[in-house]
Amino acid sequence: GCPVGQPPAPSTATSAAQPFENGAMLWVDGVPGTVYVLYEDGSYQTFPDTYDPNLDPESGGEQPPPDRFAPIRGFGKVWREQPGVRDRLGWATGSETGGSATIQAFLSGRMLAAAPRGDMLTLIFTTDSTSGTWQSLPRAAQ
């Protein structure tokens, strides 16, 4: 669909990404922030970032296998508390990396250029903006 907004211009936000055995997680700052769970089958889910460092533990104390990581903070909270996320993603295969993201909203989805990932994500909504399908596109050289 067409870009949305008044005017329909992209926005920039702080972001973080982390790779997992069966996908990835991407956080984009906002009010509230959003955690995108990108599954390797091309589907995604979004969750509001409800992590509060004053109330929530940074870690759940899980012991990952060798060469794997347990996600922490907001990624860890979603991974531990949202049904099915941990089972579908598996363990993290790398550390969380921060950066920025440029986001353009469309009638039926979003495009995100997430610096920590180094690619352009297209997110197509199903019935609402909390789930759908995603695809990674290479970013053009700057």
PDB file of N, CA, C and O in Angstrom, residues 76-125:
ATOM      1  N   GLY A  76      14.911 -10.556  26.600  1.00  0.00           N
ATOM      2  CA  GLY A  76      14.763 -11.678  27.526  1.00  0.00           C
ATOM      3  C   GLY A  76      13.366 -11.779  28.098  1.00  0.00           C
ATOM      4  O   GLY A  76      12.820 -12.872  28.250  1.00  0.00           O
ATOM      5  N   LYS A  77      12.755 -10.646  28.417  1.00  0.00           N
ATOM      6  CA  LYS A  77      11.399 -10.663  28.978  1.00  0.00           C
ATOM      7  C   LYS A  77      10.407 -11.245  27.968  1.00  0.00           C
ATOM      8  O   LYS A  77       9.591 -12.099  28.314  1.00  0.00           O
ATOM      9  N   VAL A  78      10.483 -10.810  26.720  1.00  0.00           N
ATOM     10  CA  VAL A  78       9.593 -11.362  25.686  1.00  0.00           C
ATOM     11  C   VAL A  78       9.887 -12.847  25.498  1.00  0.00           C
ATOM     12  O   VAL A  78       8.973 -13.672  25.440  1.00  0.00           O
ATOM     13  N   TRP A  79      11.147 -13.229  25.403  1.00  0.00           N
ATOM     14  CA  TRP A  79      11.577 -14.608  25.172  1.00  0.00           C
ATOM     15  C   TRP A  79      11.081 -15.539  26.287  1.00  0.00           C
ATOM     16  O   TRP A  79      10.652 -16.649  26.017  1.00  0.00           O
ATOM     17  N   ARG A  80      11.116 -15.041  27.522  1.00  0.00           N
ATOM     18  CA  ARG A  80      10.685 -15.864  28.666  1.00  0.00           C
ATOM     19  C   ARG A  80       9.176 -15.870  28.866  1.00  0.00           C
ATOM     20  O   ARG A  80       8.607 -16.882  29.260  1.00  0.00           O
ATOM     21  N   GLU A  81       8.511 -14.736  28.640  1.00  0.00           N
ATOM     22  CA  GLU A  81       7.118 -14.588  29.068  1.00  0.00           C
ATOM     23  C   GLU A  81       6.067 -14.765  27.978  1.00  0.00           C
ATOM     24  O   GLU A  81       4.912 -15.023  28.302  1.00  0.00           O
ATOM     25  N   GLN A  82       6.435 -14.609  26.718  1.00  0.00           N
ATOM     26  CA  GLN A  82       5.426 -14.727  25.657  1.00  0.00           C
ATOM     27  C   GLN A  82       5.342 -16.174  25.171  1.00  0.00           C
ATOM     28  O   GLN A  82       6.353 -16.747  24.761  1.00  0.00           O
ATOM     29  N   PRO A  83       4.146 -16.767  25.234  1.00  0.00           N
ATOM     30  CA  PRO A  83       3.990 -18.182  24.858  1.00  0.00           C
ATOM     31  C   PRO A  83       4.535 -18.480  23.460  1.00  0.00           C
ATOM     32  O   PRO A  83       4.242 -17.776  22.498  1.00  0.00           O
ATOM     33  N   GLY A  84       5.364 -19.509  23.376  1.00  0.00           N
ATOM     34  CA  GLY A  84       5.878 -19.996  22.106  1.00  0.00           C
ATOM     35  C   GLY A  84       7.113 -19.308  21.571  1.00  0.00           C
ATOM     36  O   GLY A  84       7.796 -19.868  20.718  1.00  0.00           O
ATOM     37  N   VAL A  85       7.436 -18.108  22.028  1.00  0.00           N
ATOM     38  CA  VAL A  85       8.573 -17.378  21.454  1.00  0.00           C
ATOM     39  C   VAL A  85       9.875 -18.133  21.696  1.00  0.00           C
ATOM     40  O   VAL A  85      10.649 -18.378  20.758  1.00  0.00           O
ATOM     41  N   ARG A  86      10.132 -18.527  22.932  1.00  0.00           N
ATOM     42  CA  ARG A  86      11.382 -19.224  23.253  1.00  0.00           C
ATOM     43  C   ARG A  86      11.496 -20.535  22.471  1.00  0.00           C
ATOM     44  O   ARG A  86      12.546 -20.857  21.928  1.00  0.00           O
ATOM     45  N   ASP A  87      10.396 -21.293  22.412  1.00  0.00           N
ATOM     46  CA  ASP A  87      10.422 -22.577  21.706  1.00  0.00           C
ATOM     47  C   ASP A  87      10.703 -22.388  20.216  1.00  0.00           C
ATOM     48  O   ASP A  87      11.415 -23.184  19.613  1.00  0.00           O
ATOM     49  N   ARG A  88      10.141 -21.348  19.621  1.00  0.00           N
ATOM     50  CA  ARG A  88      10.324 -21.134  18.186  1.00  0.00           C
ATOM     51  C   ARG A  88      11.682 -20.528  17.840  1.00  0.00           C
ATOM     52  O   ARG A  88      12.275 -20.876  16.824  1.00  0.00           O
ATOM     53  N   LEU A  89      12.186 -19.602  18.676  1.00  0.00           N
ATOM     54  CA  LEU A  89      13.458 -18.930  18.371  1.00  0.00           C
ATOM     55  C   LEU A  89      14.684 -19.736  18.770  1.00  0.00           C
ATOM     56  O   LEU A  89      15.715 -19.655  18.120  1.00  0.00           O
ATOM     57  N   GLY A  90      14.589 -20.481  19.860  1.00  0.00           N
ATOM     58  CA  GLY A  90      15.772 -21.134  20.403  1.00  0.00           C
ATOM     59  C   GLY A  90      16.630 -20.128  21.157  1.00  0.00           C
ATOM     60  O   GLY A  90      16.164 -19.055  21.559  1.00  0.00           O
ATOM     61  N   TRP A  91      17.892 -20.455  21.332  1.00  0.00           N
ATOM     62  CA  TRP A  91      18.838 -19.600  22.050  1.00  0.00           C
ATOM     63  C   TRP A  91      19.407 -18.536  21.120  1.00  0.00           C
ATOM     64  O   TRP A  91      19.479 -18.731  19.903  1.00  0.00           O
ATOM     65  N   ALA A  92      19.860 -17.442  21.703  1.00  0.00           N
ATOM     66  CA  ALA A  92      20.558 -16.413  20.928  1.00  0.00           C
ATOM     67  C   ALA A  92      21.904 -16.969  20.481  1.00  0.00           C
ATOM     68  O   ALA A  92      22.556 -17.717  21.209  1.00  0.00           O
ATOM     69  N   THR A  93      22.323 -16.592  19.274  1.00  0.00           N
ATOM     70  CA  THR A  93      23.610 -17.049  18.738  1.00  0.00           C
ATOM     71  C   THR A  93      24.663 -15.952  18.771  1.00  0.00           C
ATOM     72  O   THR A  93      25.803 -16.179  18.384  1.00  0.00           O
ATOM     73  N   GLY A  94      24.280 -14.770  19.210  1.00  0.00           N
ATOM     74  CA  GLY A  94      25.196 -13.644  19.319  1.00  0.00           C
ATOM     75  C   GLY A  94      24.649 -12.661  20.332  1.00  0.00           C
ATOM     76  O   GLY A  94      23.518 -12.800  20.811  1.00  0.00           O
ATOM     77  N   SER A  95      25.431 -11.677  20.648  1.00  0.00           N
ATOM     78  CA  SER A  95      25.025 -10.657  21.609  1.00  0.00           C
ATOM     79  C   SER A  95      24.104  -9.636  20.959  1.00  0.00           C
ATOM     80  O   SER A  95      24.057  -9.500  19.737  1.00  0.00           O
ATOM     81  N   GLU A  96      23.409  -8.901  21.797  1.00  0.00           N
ATOM     82  CA  GLU A  96      22.564  -7.792  21.356  1.00  0.00           C
ATOM     83  C   GLU A  96      23.452  -6.665  20.838  1.00  0.00           C
ATOM     84  O   GLU A  96      24.476  -6.350  21.433  1.00  0.00           O
ATOM     85  N   THR A  97      23.065  -6.060  19.715  1.00  0.00           N
ATOM     86  CA  THR A  97      23.809  -4.963  19.112  1.00  0.00           C
ATOM     87  C   THR A  97      22.885  -3.769  18.938  1.00  0.00           C
ATOM     88  O   THR A  97      21.776  -3.919  18.433  1.00  0.00           O
ATOM     89  N   GLY A  98      23.337  -2.591  19.338  1.00  0.00           N
ATOM     90  CA  GLY A  98      22.515  -1.387  19.246  1.00  0.00           C
ATOM     91  C   GLY A  98      22.864  -0.529  18.052  1.00  0.00           C
ATOM     92  O   GLY A  98      23.923  -0.677  17.446  1.00  0.00           O
ATOM     93  N   GLY A  99      21.945   0.370  17.718  1.00  0.00           N
ATOM     94  CA  GLY A  99      22.140   1.290  16.611  1.00  0.00           C
ATOM     95  C   GLY A  99      20.886   2.107  16.387  1.00  0.00           C
ATOM     96  O   GLY A  99      20.155   2.408  17.322  1.00  0.00           O
ATOM     97  N   SER A 100      20.612   2.429  15.145  1.00  0.00           N
ATOM     98  CA  SER A 100      19.416   3.196  14.820  1.00  0.00           C
ATOM     99  C   SER A 100      18.610   2.456  13.763  1.00  0.00           C
ATOM    100  O   SER A 100      19.107   1.534  13.117  1.00  0.00           O
ATOM    101  N   ALA A 101      17.365   2.877  13.597  1.00  0.00           N
ATOM    102  CA  ALA A 101      16.498   2.319  12.558  1.00  0.00           C
ATOM    103  C   ALA A 101      15.734   3.463  11.906  1.00  0.00           C
ATOM    104  O   ALA A 101      15.332   4.414  12.575  1.00  0.00           O
ATOM    105  N   THR A 102      15.546   3.355  10.610  1.00  0.00           N
ATOM    106  CA  THR A 102      14.689   4.276   9.876  1.00  0.00           C
ATOM    107  C   THR A 102      13.443   3.494   9.499  1.00  0.00           C
ATOM    108  O   THR A 102      13.535   2.394   8.961  1.00  0.00           O
ATOM    109  N   ILE A 103      12.267   4.059   9.829  1.00  0.00           N
ATOM    110  CA  ILE A 103      11.003   3.352   9.673  1.00  0.00           C
ATOM    111  C   ILE A 103      10.070   4.143   8.768  1.00  0.00           C
ATOM    112  O   ILE A 103       9.921   5.353   8.930  1.00  0.00           O
ATOM    113  N   GLN A 104       9.447   3.445   7.825  1.00  0.00           N
ATOM    114  CA  GLN A 104       8.403   4.043   6.992  1.00  0.00           C
ATOM    115  C   GLN A 104       7.154   3.188   7.146  1.00  0.00           C
ATOM    116  O   GLN A 104       7.191   1.984   6.888  1.00  0.00           O
ATOM    117  N   ALA A 105       6.054   3.813   7.594  1.00  0.00           N
ATOM    118  CA  ALA A 105       4.784   3.111   7.741  1.00  0.00           C
ATOM    119  C   ALA A 105       4.025   3.134   6.419  1.00  0.00           C
ATOM    120  O   ALA A 105       4.052   4.129   5.691  1.00  0.00           O
ATOM    121  N   PHE A 106       3.335   2.027   6.122  1.00  0.00           N
ATOM    122  CA  PHE A 106       2.503   1.890   4.939  1.00  0.00           C
ATOM    123  C   PHE A 106       1.115   1.419   5.372  1.00  0.00           C
ATOM    124  O   PHE A 106       0.935   0.990   6.517  1.00  0.00           O
ATOM    125  N   LEU A 107       0.162   1.460   4.479  1.00  0.00           N
ATOM    126  CA  LEU A 107      -1.197   1.019   4.803  1.00  0.00           C
ATOM    127  C   LEU A 107      -1.230  -0.413   5.332  1.00  0.00           C
ATOM    128  O   LEU A 107      -1.977  -0.720   6.247  1.00  0.00           O
ATOM    129  N   SER A 108      -0.421  -1.291   4.756  1.00  0.00           N
ATOM    130  CA  SER A 108      -0.466  -2.707   5.125  1.00  0.00           C
ATOM    131  C   SER A 108       0.848  -3.229   5.681  1.00  0.00           C
ATOM    132  O   SER A 108       1.104  -4.430   5.654  1.00  0.00           O
ATOM    133  N   GLY A 109       1.699  -2.339   6.180  1.00  0.00           N
ATOM    134  CA  GLY A 109       2.960  -2.832   6.707  1.00  0.00           C
ATOM    135  C   GLY A 109       3.932  -1.727   7.045  1.00  0.00           C
ATOM    136  O   GLY A 109       3.557  -0.569   7.201  1.00  0.00           O
ATOM    137  N   ARG A 110       5.192  -2.114   7.134  1.00  0.00           N
ATOM    138  CA  ARG A 110       6.285  -1.200   7.459  1.00  0.00           C
ATOM    139  C   ARG A 110       7.539  -1.629   6.726  1.00  0.00           C
ATOM    140  O   ARG A 110       7.719  -2.802   6.449  1.00  0.00           O
ATOM    141  N   MET A 111       8.406  -0.666   6.514  1.00  0.00           N
ATOM    142  CA  MET A 111       9.771  -0.968   6.079  1.00  0.00           C
ATOM    143  C   MET A 111      10.693  -0.398   7.136  1.00  0.00           C
ATOM    144  O   MET A 111      10.476   0.719   7.616  1.00  0.00           O
ATOM    145  N   LEU A 112      11.691  -1.198   7.534  1.00  0.00           N
ATOM    146  CA  LEU A 112      12.649  -0.784   8.556  1.00  0.00           C
ATOM    147  C   LEU A 112      14.056  -1.015   8.038  1.00  0.00           C
ATOM    148  O   LEU A 112      14.394  -2.133   7.652  1.00  0.00           O
ATOM    149  N   ALA A 113      14.848   0.026   8.030  1.00  0.00           N
ATOM    150  CA  ALA A 113      16.276  -0.096   7.754  1.00  0.00           C
ATOM    151  C   ALA A 113      16.952  -0.067   9.113  1.00  0.00           C
ATOM    152  O   ALA A 113      17.083   0.989   9.727  1.00  0.00           O
ATOM    153  N   ALA A 114      17.311  -1.234   9.613  1.00  0.00           N
ATOM    154  CA  ALA A 114      17.857  -1.359  10.966  1.00  0.00           C
ATOM    155  C   ALA A 114      19.372  -1.484  10.908  1.00  0.00           C
ATOM    156  O   ALA A 114      19.892  -2.502  10.457  1.00  0.00           O
ATOM    157  N   ALA A 115      20.064  -0.449  11.348  1.00  0.00           N
ATOM    158  CA  ALA A 115      21.529  -0.438  11.301  1.00  0.00           C
ATOM    159  C   ALA A 115      22.157  -1.659  11.978  1.00  0.00           C
ATOM    160  O   ALA A 115      23.108  -2.224  11.441  1.00  0.00           O
ATOM    161  N   PRO A 116      21.655  -2.115  13.153  1.00  0.00           N
ATOM    162  CA  PRO A 116      22.296  -3.276  13.769  1.00  0.00           C
ATOM    163  C   PRO A 116      22.220  -4.535  12.911  1.00  0.00           C
ATOM    164  O   PRO A 116      23.050  -5.417  13.019  1.00  0.00           O
ATOM    165  N   ARG A 117      21.220  -4.626  12.033  1.00  0.00           N
ATOM    166  CA  ARG A 117      21.071  -5.798  11.162  1.00  0.00           C
ATOM    167  C   ARG A 117      21.774  -5.614   9.827  1.00  0.00           C
ATOM    168  O   ARG A 117      22.162  -6.581   9.186  1.00  0.00           O
ATOM    169  N   GLY A 118      21.853  -4.380   9.349  1.00  0.00           N
ATOM    170  CA  GLY A 118      22.505  -4.127   8.077  1.00  0.00           C
ATOM    171  C   GLY A 118      21.643  -4.452   6.861  1.00  0.00           C
ATOM    172  O   GLY A 118      22.153  -4.585   5.764  1.00  0.00           O
ATOM    173  N   ASP A 119      20.332  -4.601   7.067  1.00  0.00           N
ATOM    174  CA  ASP A 119      19.451  -4.898   5.944  1.00  0.00           C
ATOM    175  C   ASP A 119      18.204  -4.033   6.007  1.00  0.00           C
ATOM    176  O   ASP A 119      18.052  -3.201   6.898  1.00  0.00           O
ATOM    177  N   MET A 120      17.321  -4.217   5.056  1.00  0.00           N
ATOM    178  CA  MET A 120      16.024  -3.547   5.026  1.00  0.00           C
ATOM    179  C   MET A 120      14.974  -4.630   5.237  1.00  0.00           C
ATOM    180  O   MET A 120      14.967  -5.632   4.522  1.00  0.00           O
ATOM    181  N   LEU A 121      14.122  -4.420   6.229  1.00  0.00           N
ATOM    182  CA  LEU A 121      13.051  -5.376   6.494  1.00  0.00           C
ATOM    183  C   LEU A 121      11.745  -4.854   5.925  1.00  0.00           C
ATOM    184  O   LEU A 121      11.420  -3.679   6.084  1.00  0.00           O
ATOM    185  N   THR A 122      11.000  -5.732   5.265  1.00  0.00           N
ATOM    186  CA  THR A 122       9.629  -5.411   4.878  1.00  0.00           C
ATOM    187  C   THR A 122       8.724  -6.265   5.753  1.00  0.00           C
ATOM    188  O   THR A 122       8.924  -7.474   5.865  1.00  0.00           O
ATOM    189  N   LEU A 123       7.781  -5.625   6.420  1.00  0.00           N
ATOM    190  CA  LEU A 123       6.828  -6.305   7.295  1.00  0.00           C
ATOM    191  C   LEU A 123       5.444  -6.099   6.708  1.00  0.00           C
ATOM    192  O   LEU A 123       4.998  -4.952   6.549  1.00  0.00           O
ATOM    193  N   ILE A 124       4.768  -7.189   6.385  1.00  0.00           N
ATOM    194  CA  ILE A 124       3.418  -7.128   5.823  1.00  0.00           C
ATOM    195  C   ILE A 124       2.457  -7.636   6.887  1.00  0.00           C
ATOM    196  O   ILE A 124       2.577  -8.765   7.354  1.00  0.00           O
ATOM    197  N   PHE A 125       1.500  -6.791   7.278  1.00  0.00           N
ATOM    198  CA  PHE A 125       0.525  -7.160   8.304  1.00  0.00           C
ATOM    199  C   PHE A 125      -0.415  -8.248   7.783  1.00  0.00           C
ATOM    200  O   PHE A 125      -0.729  -8.282   6.602  1.00  0.00           O
TER     201      PHE A 125
END
